[in-house]
C-alpha cells in the first residue's frame, strides 16, 4: 500500500527553518572520507535514503562508519587502496549519484562488484559513464549493451583520459575523477557548461591535486587524501520547495537558514529573482570550502521569463518546483535546453505536465522543456508522485494555492532526499 496525503490551501508561511544537509555533498563526504587516511567527521550529513545507500555500500566494502545522533558521521578512512570486495551485490536504491560515481570508483579497484538499484534507477542511462570509463580501460557490463543496471564491474588498471562530455553532468565528471585518482597519468574532463563542482571542491579539501581552467578540470593521480571535518550545508534543492511556497502564498515571510549557495547550484535563486521574487541572501559565509547563506523570502507577484543555457544546468533539480512557480506567474514561462529532465528519477517534463494539468495549470511539454501560461489559482484534484521525491514535494507546494483539496499519491519517496519535509511544511503553515 502506498501512502497518500491530502493538503489544502494555506495562509502565509511564516517562521524560520533549517533544511537537511546537501545530498550531493553528503554522498561525496562518505566516498572521500572512506578513501582518505585517518578519521573524517561529517556534520550535518543528510540521512535520506539515497545517502544511506552510499553509506551501506561503503560499509559493505569494509569501511567503519559510525552514525551519531543529529546527522554526525565518523568514518575511519581506509586509504586509496583499502576497500575490500563486498560479499554481495551493492544496492544503490533510487540514487543515480551512488551508482554513477561508484561505477567510476569501482572500475579502478582490484576486485569485482555488481551494482543494482530500484525499478526507476534500473531504467536510467548508464552509458554516459560506462563509455568514457571504458576508454580509460574499465571493464563494465550491463543490460542493454551496458546502458542499464545491474552493472557488473571487474576492476582493472586505468589510464588517464582527456574527455569532452557532450552533456553537462556532475555525475559523469565525478565518476571520471574518482577513476582518475587511480589512473596512470592525468585525467581531464571538459563539459559544455560547468555542472555542480562539489567533487572538485571536496577533492581539493581532502588534499588532491587538481586544477580548473577553460571549462575543464584536470586531476593528478595517486594523491594522499587526508581525513577532514566536513560541515555539510543545507541543500538548496530542498530549500527550493520552501522558497517557491513562500513566494506563491501571499503574506508569507520565511527565513531558511544555512543554505548552500555554490554558484553551480544557485540558479534557482537567479530564476526566482528574475521572475520578480523577493529573495534576499543574508550573512554569506564559507563552510568546508562551500559558500553558504541564510535566505529571506517574502510572498511576491511573479512574472513569466525565458530560461535556457547554463542557467538550466545551475538549477537542474529545481525545475519541478520552478514549474509550479511559473504555473502561478503572470504571463508565459519558456524553459528550453532542459532535455536532461527526461532522464532524471522519472521523466520530469512528462510528469509535471501531466500533474499540473490535473490541477488546471496551462502547461505544454516540449522535447527539451516546457511552455507554461500562468493562471490565477490552481484547482483541486488527485495527483501522483511518479515515485519521484521532487515531483511529490512540488505537488505539495502547488496544493498551497489550490481552490480545493489536493491528494498526492505515493508520498513515501520524499524520504529519498528530505525525510522531514512534511513536518517542516506543517510547522511553517501554522
Ligand atoms: C548530482 C548531479 C546531477 C543532479 C543529481 C545529483 C550529483 O545529475 O541532477 O540530483 O550529486 O552529482 P547529473 O550530473 O546527471 O546532471
XYZ file of N, CA and C and ligand atoms in Angstrom, residues 23-24 27-28 97 100-101 124 128 168-172 174 195-196 198 316-317 340 344-345 348 390, ligand 1:
91
model
N 22.477 16.806 -0.392
C 22.557 15.395 -0.808
C 23.853 15.114 -1.555
N 24.194 15.968 -2.511
C 25.410 15.736 -3.310
C 26.654 15.757 -2.426
N 26.908 12.557 -0.161
C 27.451 11.374 -0.863
C 28.972 11.452 -0.929
N 29.445 12.610 -1.361
C 30.888 12.752 -1.592
C 31.674 12.676 -0.293
N 23.336 9.159 -8.220
C 24.668 9.616 -7.813
C 25.478 8.448 -7.253
N 26.388 6.072 -10.347
C 27.320 6.565 -11.363
C 28.695 6.877 -10.752
N 28.730 7.511 -9.605
C 30.033 7.819 -9.014
C 30.761 6.537 -8.621
N 17.474 4.050 -15.894
C 18.196 5.282 -16.250
C 19.477 4.985 -17.050
N 26.576 6.885 -20.325
C 27.269 8.167 -20.155
C 28.485 8.036 -19.238
N 26.428 18.394 -19.768
C 26.962 18.943 -18.521
C 26.425 18.069 -17.398
N 27.250 17.179 -16.890
C 26.797 16.248 -15.860
C 27.850 16.079 -14.785
N 27.476 16.424 -13.559
C 28.408 16.255 -12.439
C 28.634 14.786 -12.142
N 27.651 13.964 -12.461
C 27.825 12.535 -12.181
C 28.853 11.934 -13.124
N 28.820 12.339 -14.398
C 29.822 11.857 -15.356
C 31.207 12.373 -14.944
N 32.285 13.421 -12.097
C 32.771 12.880 -10.824
C 33.192 11.424 -10.957
N 28.962 21.948 -14.568
C 27.975 21.320 -13.684
C 28.452 21.488 -12.244
N 27.627 21.065 -11.290
C 27.976 21.271 -9.868
C 29.407 20.782 -9.609
N 30.994 20.150 -6.623
C 31.263 19.689 -5.246
C 32.407 18.681 -5.204
N 19.234 22.399 -12.272
C 18.647 21.234 -12.954
C 17.629 20.468 -12.095
N 17.876 20.365 -10.786
C 16.959 19.573 -9.955
C 15.739 20.370 -9.497
N 17.723 17.025 -20.220
C 18.181 16.124 -19.154
C 17.049 15.774 -18.172
N 15.808 11.954 -15.453
C 16.015 12.030 -14.001
C 15.274 10.859 -13.343
N 14.975 10.954 -12.028
C 14.351 9.849 -11.316
C 13.122 9.342 -12.084
N 10.786 14.081 -15.855
C 10.196 15.175 -15.062
C 9.410 16.156 -15.920
N 11.012 14.659 -5.853
C 10.846 16.079 -6.182
C 9.490 16.369 -6.828
C 24.103 15.126 -8.919
C 24.193 15.595 -10.196
C 23.024 15.930 -11.031
C 21.740 16.015 -10.221
C 21.623 14.898 -9.217
C 22.805 14.915 -8.264
C 25.343 14.857 -8.178
O 22.863 14.946 -12.014
O 20.627 16.038 -11.070
O 20.426 15.029 -8.474
O 25.308 14.740 -6.933
O 26.398 14.760 -8.810
P 23.677 14.996 -13.405
O 25.090 15.035 -13.074
O 23.260 13.747 -14.110
O 23.187 16.214 -14.102
